[in-house]
XYZ file of C-alpha atoms in Angstrom:
694
model
C -2.523 -8.737 38.655
C -3.308 -5.075 39.481
C -4.372 -2.284 37.346
C -1.256 0.818 37.183
C -2.922 2.460 34.140
C -6.043 4.484 34.250
C -7.502 5.825 31.225
C -7.837 9.436 30.351
C -11.746 10.790 29.225
C -11.833 12.011 26.081
C -13.320 15.339 25.607
C -14.973 17.116 22.483
C -12.065 19.326 20.244
C -12.607 21.779 17.894
C -11.013 22.853 15.111
C -7.482 24.749 15.765
C -8.638 28.265 13.933
C -5.174 28.336 12.059
C -5.535 25.098 10.495
C -8.398 26.575 8.992
C -6.225 27.778 5.813
C -6.616 23.873 4.792
C -10.196 23.887 4.744
C -10.000 26.186 2.267
C -11.807 25.714 -1.377
C -9.311 26.125 -4.614
C -9.991 26.315 -8.138
C -8.203 24.206 -10.047
C -8.237 25.208 -13.668
C -12.438 24.771 -14.517
C -12.854 22.031 -11.239
C -12.678 23.415 -7.774
C -11.012 20.801 -4.447
C -12.996 21.875 -1.535
C -10.516 22.147 0.633
C -6.408 21.645 0.306
C -5.777 18.206 0.969
C -4.805 16.969 -2.229
C -3.985 12.454 -1.974
C -1.540 12.545 -5.355
C -1.453 9.221 -7.969
C 0.730 6.582 -5.527
C 0.657 3.029 -6.907
C -1.744 0.438 -5.340
C -0.761 -2.718 -6.107
C -5.078 -3.395 -7.395
C -4.844 -0.873 -10.960
C -6.541 -3.341 -13.623
C -6.190 -6.927 -11.883
C -8.475 -5.205 -9.021
C -11.062 -2.885 -9.719
C -13.084 -2.295 -6.495
C -10.608 -3.339 -4.381
C -9.125 -0.164 -6.127
C -12.572 2.149 -5.911
C -13.678 0.812 -2.519
C -9.806 1.843 -1.025
C -9.984 5.287 -3.144
C -13.346 5.676 -1.965
C -12.697 5.406 1.637
C -9.951 8.593 1.117
C -12.119 10.583 -0.098
C -14.977 9.529 2.673
C -12.049 10.644 5.131
C -11.693 14.036 3.710
C -9.059 14.723 1.301
C -10.191 16.650 -1.864
C -8.141 15.059 -4.122
C -7.691 11.630 -5.333
C -5.923 10.431 -7.923
C -5.150 7.225 -9.567
C -1.602 5.728 -9.776
C 0.037 5.659 -13.005
C -2.048 4.934 -15.904
C -1.246 3.565 -19.380
C -1.977 4.996 -22.377
C -2.068 2.160 -24.035
C -0.503 -1.702 -25.050
C 3.460 -0.059 -26.210
C 3.140 1.506 -22.416
C 2.591 -2.230 -19.799
C 4.603 -2.311 -17.112
C 2.924 -6.154 -15.687
C 3.990 -7.426 -13.720
C 2.774 -4.644 -11.326
C -0.842 -4.104 -11.516
C -0.724 -0.496 -13.075
C -3.974 1.206 -14.002
C -4.504 1.289 -17.729
C -7.038 3.374 -20.522
C -6.853 1.218 -22.997
C -10.664 0.062 -24.019
C -13.592 0.988 -22.894
C -13.839 -1.610 -20.364
C -11.119 0.504 -18.549
C -14.058 3.400 -18.231
C -16.047 0.844 -16.672
C -13.475 -0.328 -14.107
C -12.441 3.904 -13.603
C -15.766 4.079 -13.158
C -16.813 2.324 -9.982
C -13.481 4.653 -8.901
C -14.876 7.986 -9.773
C -17.866 6.867 -8.242
C -16.627 6.359 -5.366
C -14.835 9.365 -4.912
C -18.171 11.550 -5.767
C -20.384 10.263 -3.607
C -18.301 12.648 -1.183
C -17.788 15.651 -3.033
C -13.842 15.175 -3.613
C -12.483 15.496 -7.371
C -11.255 12.009 -9.216
C -7.673 12.231 -10.890
C -6.067 10.327 -12.871
C -2.248 10.139 -14.128
C -1.726 9.157 -17.960
C 1.411 6.921 -18.341
C 3.925 6.577 -20.973
C 6.527 3.539 -20.072
C 9.717 4.508 -22.262
C 12.864 2.324 -21.613
C 11.703 1.768 -17.593
C 9.811 -0.751 -18.757
C 10.041 -4.390 -21.446
C 6.481 -4.748 -21.898
C 6.127 -8.530 -20.071
C 2.530 -9.104 -20.446
C 1.865 -7.326 -24.195
C 5.053 -8.410 -25.924
C 5.508 -5.347 -28.068
C 8.440 -2.712 -27.918
C 8.518 -0.295 -25.678
C 8.997 3.058 -27.612
C 11.839 5.306 -26.270
C 14.354 8.147 -27.428
C 16.916 5.416 -28.104
C 18.502 1.806 -28.366
C 18.775 1.196 -25.494
C 18.104 -1.570 -22.213
C 15.896 -1.098 -19.965
C 16.899 0.842 -17.059
C 14.479 -0.272 -14.519
C 18.159 -1.249 -12.297
C 15.714 -2.924 -9.740
C 15.108 -6.023 -12.500
C 16.905 -6.372 -14.624
C 14.859 -7.857 -17.655
C 16.165 -8.316 -20.541
C 15.089 -6.789 -23.305
C 15.441 -2.870 -24.926
C 13.531 -0.538 -26.423
C 12.894 0.237 -30.203
C 14.127 3.882 -31.194
C 11.211 6.336 -31.850
C 10.632 8.625 -34.767
C 8.651 11.435 -35.600
C 5.503 9.078 -36.615
C 5.683 6.655 -32.716
C 5.550 10.792 -31.534
C 2.410 11.559 -33.065
C 0.715 8.089 -32.397
C 1.819 8.457 -28.518
C -0.125 12.122 -29.162
C -2.835 10.348 -30.823
C -3.061 7.998 -28.302
C -2.911 10.141 -25.605
C -5.855 12.462 -26.096
C -7.545 8.842 -26.875
C -7.085 8.433 -22.540
C -7.762 11.774 -22.380
C -11.250 11.150 -23.732
C -11.989 8.148 -21.961
C -10.534 9.569 -18.585
C -13.416 12.810 -19.222
C -15.921 9.428 -20.275
C -15.306 7.655 -16.679
C -16.066 10.631 -15.450
C -12.858 11.857 -13.447
C -12.395 15.972 -12.692
C -8.346 16.128 -13.313
C -5.901 14.624 -16.312
C -2.308 14.336 -15.315
C 0.608 14.800 -18.561
C 3.318 12.215 -16.881
C 6.244 14.084 -17.128
C 9.171 12.699 -14.424
C 10.091 9.957 -12.838
C 12.617 8.569 -15.127
C 9.350 8.133 -17.813
C 9.302 8.671 -21.574
C 9.095 12.389 -21.027
C 11.640 13.054 -18.670
C 13.861 11.064 -21.198
C 12.947 13.804 -23.061
C 14.492 16.470 -21.082
C 16.963 15.216 -20.228
C 20.050 15.611 -22.633
C 22.131 12.965 -22.186
C 18.758 10.802 -23.069
C 17.418 13.176 -25.645
C 19.927 12.880 -28.684
C 17.479 13.786 -30.991
C 18.474 16.890 -33.990
C 15.116 17.501 -34.677
C 12.614 19.895 -33.482
C 12.312 17.664 -30.032
C 15.617 17.387 -29.330
C 18.843 19.645 -28.962
C 18.392 23.228 -27.257
C 16.387 22.423 -24.541
C 13.062 23.968 -26.037
C 13.699 21.901 -28.157
C 13.322 19.518 -25.316
C 10.035 20.477 -23.596
C 8.401 20.483 -27.222
C 6.822 17.160 -26.433
C 5.739 18.155 -22.809
C 3.976 21.235 -24.298
C 2.320 19.152 -27.136
C 0.702 16.881 -24.682
C -0.226 19.775 -22.085
C -2.347 21.434 -25.128
C -3.694 18.322 -26.499
C -5.091 17.391 -22.876
C -6.893 20.950 -22.702
C -8.006 20.968 -26.061
C -9.340 17.388 -25.867
C -10.680 18.622 -21.801
C -12.521 21.608 -22.870
C -13.683 23.423 -20.143
C -14.872 19.491 -18.591
C -11.510 18.544 -16.580
C -8.391 20.805 -15.217
C -5.257 19.119 -16.693
C -2.129 18.743 -14.003
C 1.050 18.086 -14.955
C 3.875 16.310 -12.839
C 7.372 17.083 -13.082
C 10.753 17.345 -11.030
C 12.394 20.576 -9.596
C 15.728 20.280 -8.080
C 17.952 23.075 -6.725
C 21.007 21.211 -7.582
C 19.343 20.900 -11.542
C 18.977 25.177 -12.416
C 18.160 23.522 -15.915
C 14.539 21.588 -14.427
C 14.063 25.757 -13.561
C 15.117 27.022 -16.747
C 12.134 23.627 -18.645
C 9.284 24.708 -15.380
C 9.752 28.146 -16.911
C 8.922 27.595 -20.068
C 5.491 25.492 -19.751
C 4.676 27.586 -16.483
C 1.700 28.483 -17.362
C 0.277 25.948 -20.067
C -1.428 23.546 -17.696
C -3.837 23.911 -14.793
C -2.009 22.972 -12.272
C 1.866 21.624 -10.947
C 1.728 18.713 -9.169
C 5.259 19.116 -8.040
C 8.549 16.598 -7.025
C 12.142 16.906 -7.572
C 15.081 14.746 -9.060
C 15.909 12.677 -7.446
C 12.764 9.705 -6.516
C 15.099 8.516 -2.846
C 14.636 11.574 -1.851
C 10.397 11.655 -2.431
C 9.913 8.688 -1.408
C 12.336 8.096 0.603
C 12.825 6.125 3.784
C 12.464 7.785 7.111
C 15.485 6.316 7.582
C 17.662 8.586 5.877
C 14.519 11.242 5.055
C 12.831 13.876 6.935
C 9.186 15.097 6.538
C 8.879 18.371 3.714
C 12.054 17.745 3.045
C 10.990 18.459 -0.624
C 10.848 22.313 0.442
C 13.160 24.181 -1.222
C 13.200 22.931 -3.627
C 9.216 23.811 -5.123
C 9.553 27.243 -3.315
C 11.854 28.336 -6.370
C 9.010 26.629 -9.170
C 6.636 28.003 -7.651
C 7.753 31.464 -8.039
C 7.685 30.800 -11.578
C 4.265 29.786 -12.006
C 0.884 31.722 -11.451
C -0.604 28.606 -11.337
C -1.637 25.808 -8.422
C 1.121 23.855 -7.090
C 1.016 20.300 -5.034
C 3.614 18.943 -3.512
C 4.481 16.002 -1.031
C 6.763 15.659 1.687
C 5.478 13.033 4.484
C 3.089 15.782 5.647
C 1.909 14.741 8.685
C 1.850 17.483 11.143
C -1.143 20.059 10.141
C 1.159 22.949 11.909
C 3.875 21.955 9.043
C 1.056 21.980 6.187
C -0.411 25.152 7.220
C 3.669 26.975 7.720
C 4.085 25.044 3.779
C 0.963 27.459 2.534
C 1.032 30.748 4.232
C 5.230 31.020 2.698
C 3.564 30.073 -0.416
C 5.481 27.178 -0.684
C 2.590 25.285 -1.993
C -1.079 25.498 -2.431
C -2.236 21.906 -1.749
C -1.402 19.409 0.356
C -0.110 16.203 -1.464
C 0.155 13.359 0.674
C 0.809 9.080 -0.783
C 1.664 7.696 2.250
C 0.057 10.117 5.315
C -2.998 8.968 3.070
C -2.572 5.309 3.359
C -1.536 5.515 7.405
C -4.483 7.857 8.081
C -6.887 8.069 5.079
C -9.297 10.265 7.787
C -6.264 12.359 8.514
C -7.845 15.787 6.616
C -11.159 15.107 8.411
C -9.245 14.690 12.139
C -7.738 17.830 11.765
C -11.294 19.311 10.255
C -12.201 18.252 14.377
C -9.604 19.095 15.903
C -8.809 15.475 16.748
C -4.622 15.008 16.449
C -4.536 13.002 18.486
C -6.178 10.214 16.800
C -4.085 10.954 13.452
C -2.350 7.204 12.795
C 1.134 8.893 11.822
C 2.876 8.096 8.701
C 6.366 6.047 9.635
C 8.011 6.443 7.158
C 8.752 2.281 7.046
C 7.271 2.855 3.068
C 5.998 -0.956 3.798
C 3.110 0.197 1.265
C 5.542 0.856 -1.390
C 6.904 -2.875 -1.117
C 4.089 -4.164 -1.411
C 3.163 -2.761 -4.337
C 6.355 -3.470 -6.362
C 6.108 -7.614 -5.610
C 2.417 -7.102 -7.211
C -0.206 -7.424 -4.164
C -2.036 -4.897 -2.543
C -0.561 -1.942 -0.075
C -0.738 -2.486 3.259
C 0.407 -0.185 5.932
C 2.374 -0.439 9.269
C -0.349 2.251 10.550
C -3.099 1.204 9.210
C -4.090 -2.550 8.857
C -7.078 -2.326 7.236
C -5.821 -1.024 4.343
C -5.557 -2.890 0.829
C -8.919 -4.792 2.849
C -11.389 -2.560 2.515
C -13.516 -4.465 0.239
C -11.957 -8.404 0.420
C -12.859 -7.796 3.875
C -15.522 -5.415 4.630
C -12.942 -3.240 6.656
C -12.440 0.192 7.560
C -10.276 2.571 9.613
C -12.740 4.203 11.205
C -15.540 1.564 11.846
C -15.845 -0.995 13.570
C -18.989 -2.981 14.077
C -19.996 -2.867 18.124
C -20.719 -6.535 19.499
C -23.414 -8.140 19.316
C -22.440 -10.554 22.382
C -19.626 -8.974 25.049
C -17.204 -10.791 26.037
C -15.050 -10.532 28.500
C -11.087 -11.081 26.638
C -7.173 -11.340 28.324
C -4.855 -9.836 26.072
C -1.215 -11.309 27.280
C 1.698 -9.092 25.247
C 1.123 -5.463 24.765
C 3.729 -5.537 21.379
C 2.169 -4.032 18.346
C -0.343 -7.053 17.540
C -1.309 -7.329 21.499
C -2.064 -2.963 21.227
C -4.334 -3.409 18.058
C -6.187 -6.416 19.389
C -6.894 -4.938 22.250
C -7.734 -1.507 21.025
C -9.737 -3.268 18.210
C -11.617 -5.334 21.207
C -12.342 -2.236 23.756
C -14.048 -0.341 19.732
C -16.091 -3.268 19.541
C -17.250 -3.294 23.224
C -15.722 -6.714 24.950
C -14.147 -5.798 28.149
C -10.943 -5.858 27.473
C -7.637 -6.566 29.753
C -4.238 -6.223 28.483
C -1.102 -7.695 30.673
C 2.154 -6.819 29.922
C 5.089 -8.638 31.651
C 7.276 -5.007 31.453
C 6.290 -2.160 32.704
C 6.510 -0.285 30.168
C 4.358 -1.051 26.405
C 5.041 -1.677 22.640
C 7.081 -4.696 22.935
C 9.821 -5.070 19.929
C 8.931 -1.215 18.798
C 10.480 0.612 21.880
C 14.113 -2.060 21.540
C 13.920 -1.165 17.730
C 13.296 2.515 17.475
C 16.160 3.049 19.741
C 17.823 2.698 17.074
C 19.430 4.703 14.223
C 16.885 6.121 12.154
C 14.092 4.224 13.465
C 12.917 6.848 15.907
C 9.632 7.448 14.624
C 8.483 3.922 15.062
C 7.085 4.702 17.934
C 4.116 6.280 16.930
C 3.325 2.273 15.956
C 2.674 2.044 20.304
C 2.089 5.710 20.853
C -0.998 5.976 18.509
C -2.430 2.477 20.059
C -2.296 3.735 23.199
C -3.905 7.031 23.139
C -7.124 4.755 21.427
C -6.232 2.781 24.700
C -6.417 4.950 26.990
C -9.905 6.132 25.502
C -11.729 3.573 25.906
C -12.849 2.675 29.368
C -14.165 -1.272 29.007
C -9.756 -1.984 28.369
C -7.663 -1.724 31.384
C -4.113 -2.047 31.285
C -1.505 -4.108 33.514
C 1.467 -3.332 33.807
C 4.504 -5.383 35.083
C 2.201 -8.292 34.997
C 3.773 -12.104 34.538
C 1.343 -14.523 33.267
C 1.756 -17.817 34.062
C -1.056 -20.585 33.198
C -2.239 -21.243 36.263
C -3.092 -17.268 37.032
C -4.909 -16.842 33.404
C -6.727 -19.761 34.445
C -7.509 -18.449 37.681
C -8.829 -15.207 35.962
C -11.388 -16.965 33.815
C -11.221 -14.853 30.867
C -13.933 -16.240 27.750
C -11.107 -15.863 25.794
C -7.236 -15.417 25.574
C -5.410 -14.097 23.024
C -1.433 -14.376 23.365
C 0.789 -12.304 21.897
C 4.375 -12.632 23.729
C 6.416 -12.273 20.630
C 9.220 -13.971 19.387
C 13.815 -13.432 19.849
C 16.291 -13.921 17.877
C 17.187 -17.405 17.991
C 21.086 -17.588 18.402
C 21.328 -20.214 15.340
C 22.247 -19.863 11.791
C 19.586 -21.741 10.757
C 18.054 -19.172 7.827
C 17.642 -18.600 4.372
C 21.052 -19.379 3.373
C 20.858 -22.729 6.079
C 19.051 -25.580 6.912
C 21.790 -26.518 9.771
C 23.109 -24.801 13.067
C 27.066 -23.903 13.188
C 29.053 -26.711 12.223
C 30.805 -25.823 15.889
C 29.933 -23.087 17.960
C 31.166 -21.427 21.189
C 28.127 -20.869 22.858
C 29.503 -18.256 24.738
C 30.992 -15.970 21.762
C 27.299 -16.023 20.814
C 24.893 -13.511 21.351
C 21.096 -12.690 20.106
C 20.347 -9.672 18.660
C 17.254 -9.141 21.321
C 20.297 -9.803 24.225
C 22.721 -7.583 23.042
C 20.625 -4.478 23.159
C 19.007 -5.753 26.294
C 22.548 -5.847 27.630
C 24.778 -3.735 26.191
C 28.175 -4.731 26.204
C 30.102 -2.482 27.999
C 34.918 -3.209 27.421
C 34.587 -2.248 23.521
C 34.990 -5.183 21.136
C 34.622 -6.842 17.621
C 31.602 -8.577 17.104
C 30.362 -9.774 13.783
C 26.561 -9.712 12.683
C 25.383 -12.577 10.451
C 22.445 -10.910 8.682
C 20.981 -13.776 6.956
C 17.777 -11.511 7.475
C 18.008 -9.087 4.280
C 15.943 -6.056 6.053
C 16.656 -2.981 8.149
C 17.834 -5.460 11.554
C 21.392 -6.190 10.746
C 21.838 -3.071 9.003
C 20.818 -0.696 11.685
C 22.356 -3.154 14.514
C 25.629 -3.126 13.592
C 25.356 0.770 13.629
C 24.261 0.219 16.716
C 27.456 -1.355 17.990
C 29.274 1.178 15.835
C 27.743 4.022 17.978
C 28.869 2.377 21.283
C 32.245 1.810 20.258
C 33.126 -1.375 18.590
C 34.670 -2.697 16.066
C 31.879 -4.176 13.919
C 31.749 -6.327 10.833
C 28.666 -7.452 8.420
C 28.670 -10.888 6.963
C 26.119 -10.848 4.499
C 25.245 -14.409 2.374
C 23.866 -12.293 -0.175
C 25.300 -9.853 -2.488
C 24.660 -6.399 -1.073
C 22.996 -6.345 2.372
C 19.697 -4.983 3.373
C 18.713 -6.467 -0.217
C 14.932 -7.007 0.627
C 15.174 -2.765 0.938
C 14.514 -2.703 -2.359
C 11.392 -3.263 -1.981
C 10.964 -0.003 0.573
C 13.513 2.398 -0.920
C 16.428 1.901 1.656
C 18.601 -0.781 0.746
C 21.755 2.073 -1.586
C 20.775 4.570 1.132
C 21.456 1.345 3.891
C 24.675 0.484 2.249
C 25.937 4.163 2.268
C 25.369 5.017 5.529
C 26.828 1.209 6.411
C 30.173 1.737 4.272
C 30.417 5.674 6.144
C 30.179 4.777 9.064
C 33.553 2.305 8.633
C 31.939 -0.872 9.815
C 33.288 -3.581 7.381
C 31.215 -5.462 4.766
C 31.345 -8.939 3.248
C 29.161 -10.122 1.018
C 28.434 -13.423 0.123
C 29.651 -15.221 2.652
C 27.894 -17.772 5.491
C 29.446 -18.823 8.384
C 29.887 -21.813 9.099
C 31.463 -22.468 12.808
C 32.186 -19.776 15.740
C 35.144 -21.129 17.774
C 38.659 -20.035 19.841
C 37.499 -15.894 19.018
C 37.774 -17.163 14.929
C 34.131 -16.969 12.902
C 35.526 -18.961 9.860
C 33.277 -18.474 6.752
C 33.309 -20.189 3.546
C 31.785 -18.632 -0.180
C 27.900 -18.985 -1.066
C 29.438 -19.871 -4.472
C 33.295 -21.479 -4.715
C 33.119 -22.335 -1.098
C 36.234 -20.707 -0.161
C 36.793 -19.929 3.035
C 37.949 -17.341 4.897
C 38.602 -16.343 8.748
C 37.404 -13.446 11.424
C 38.813 -12.843 14.351
C 35.929 -11.654 16.689
C 35.016 -11.641 20.076
C 31.170 -12.004 19.816
C 28.690 -13.836 16.898
C 25.222 -11.930 15.784
C 23.225 -13.921 14.120
C 19.667 -12.342 12.624
C 18.516 -15.433 10.673
C 15.152 -15.886 12.538
C 13.204 -15.499 15.198
C 11.867 -17.961 18.191
C 8.232 -17.646 18.354
C 7.562 -17.206 22.487
C 5.117 -19.726 22.930
C 5.281 -21.488 26.365
C 2.686 -19.217 28.192
C 0.400 -20.310 25.205
C 2.001 -24.701 24.585
C 1.213 -24.906 28.339
C -2.549 -23.412 28.265
C -3.686 -25.155 25.524
C -1.840 -28.495 27.205
C -4.548 -28.262 30.122
C -8.083 -27.747 27.875
C -10.106 -29.495 30.339
C -8.728 -26.858 33.498
C -9.109 -24.037 30.904
C -12.897 -25.472 29.587
C -14.082 -25.505 33.594
C -12.673 -22.296 34.144
C -15.297 -20.625 31.245
C -12.152 -20.687 28.831
C -14.161 -21.114 25.576
C -10.851 -20.103 22.909
C -6.763 -18.755 23.382
C -5.185 -18.090 20.057
C -1.843 -16.563 19.505
C -0.661 -13.654 17.368
C 1.206 -11.108 15.553
C 5.307 -12.931 15.991
C 4.002 -15.346 18.733
C 2.234 -17.274 15.504
C 4.007 -16.188 12.925
C 7.562 -14.038 13.518
C 7.016 -11.328 10.688
C 7.260 -7.977 9.945
C 5.738 -5.391 12.229
C 3.170 -4.039 9.623
C 2.082 -8.263 9.530
C 1.988 -7.942 13.742
C -0.533 -4.985 13.967
C -2.924 -6.983 11.449
C -2.685 -9.963 13.002
C -3.912 -7.887 15.923
C -6.678 -6.165 14.617
C -7.622 -9.693 12.725
C -7.753 -11.724 15.673
C -9.839 -9.240 17.199
C -12.172 -9.252 14.421
C -12.533 -13.242 14.954
C -13.537 -13.447 18.403
C -16.883 -12.342 16.801
C -16.680 -14.011 13.474
C -14.495 -16.920 13.166
C -15.163 -18.098 9.900
C -14.696 -14.694 8.744
C -10.387 -15.673 8.079
C -11.576 -18.168 5.748
C -14.273 -16.928 4.505
C -12.890 -13.586 3.834
C -9.662 -13.804 3.067
C -10.274 -16.355 0.183
C -12.316 -13.489 -1.731
C -10.500 -12.847 -4.853
C -11.644 -10.407 -8.229
C -12.397 -12.863 -11.053
C -12.716 -11.571 -13.839
C -15.880 -11.402 -16.461
C -15.761 -14.641 -18.637
C -17.047 -13.984 -22.060
């Protein structure tokens, strides 16, 4: 094993003067943000169920330099209940106490705290309170990701009067909770959006018809909120404008100078929250610029902004006055501080995978591919920038440089352990290298690059590429701890979600694994069938890559749509569109039973009806098999590794249990912490927030 990777010296950086504009204070009505970094309201999967978890997470953002830190959507009344999503609420005094935890943590670091007051409308069905949701029509629930039975109750004027009162009451509670900015939330398809939309607003009174009438309710809520906060807090309004919707600018103009701040987005949520496969940085720029010219009030907007130069450009071109962020603030809560100190290479840039968004949608705390501490600030006491130095320095050998191995090496090195990272290939990165080359996934290479940058700064980490490790070589080196991060490989069978058994019959020469086809591409133009029983991104992007190479491709999926889990990461619709437009034939609701004689035999998952596809190769994307040969061999030699001074051998990441890249990074971080604290897994991950029983 030869050291071929020399760490670079770490230098002390200074802030680039071009970035000074990002740190200028700005007045937002009666309050002042210390800088232009604004964490917009974003969901967390924590909400009213996990106030301590939420407060710790938002507090770390403030510590990291964000001038404003907002809540997620915050219900004003039990008629706006979005269970089973863990949203925030300001229904009563107990909610005030919960929010005070967050505002105290935010204020501790000199940041402003904002709250986004929310009224659900026809996107919800109130599964928790079981009260009828209020809407402009008797209409089925409109969130097509869930299809819950239930309809809204058509509102009357008394309901409008009640909502105004509930909103005022919530604004009062917001002040008691210590918030500095109070939102009127008028976008994303919720109730106030319905008033603006001429298709949904069919009222014939003063709240319907002409645009002046359709903006009336929003205008009244802004005025009500201003009256309640009365100079003690700023009033912000979240609103959508789009170049393809000229009326959105007319509506904006009617309200332009009413709030103290505009939080602007676009009508198409798949652009605002777009997965990086399809939407790149600063995608909202042109839409926001047109609206910015219509108001004298400060404007904030998002765009998955990670480049400080792009941020500066947006400010200097008067596109917006503050840099809004949700996902970049999750990937790196300390992004502002790193720009301030000139440590740009230390920024964990968001890769736009939307794993954060996915897990809120699943009703659990958000997590992040780049930042494994996200959501673990309270439960585990993890911090994105602070890792406790070890009290007992150990020698640790990490084998494998995929996402888990890189993260484990980085954290172990920062803890002060002496680390050797061995990789059998010449290039570090494991699965990230391969996947980042696939259509739309280029930004994923940031997962590798950031970790290599940090490893190169750590003098106690040695990296050994082109070092294939055997049990004998591991025993010979005699490290105290051995971490096996050897990854996993796509299986060549049909065992997956829709089958407990392998193909009934298979010609092995026709079966190629998802790894093999990328490592050794088939040069002759062939007919491929990609069998996607994984239901995330890989089957789709692999099919697109094969099509790009000139092959004929059919994508077979046992589900009703391809990329089903992409519903949570906001990529399913665009993924289906892209595949179809590429000329890839899609066969849904079928599984493959047999692969022989140049034919893939399919059967319908519902009727059992069969059909045949003529093909040269079938690629099963069904499950991954952990690569554990080295781990198993070492474990079979327990006495030998003890005799050679090895105290512990552990497998991590995909070698432990194949999953998404975010899980591998988390596993790498967790395993490094467990080197010092073996009990942490059992003790800390069982920590929950128990409600007070009265």
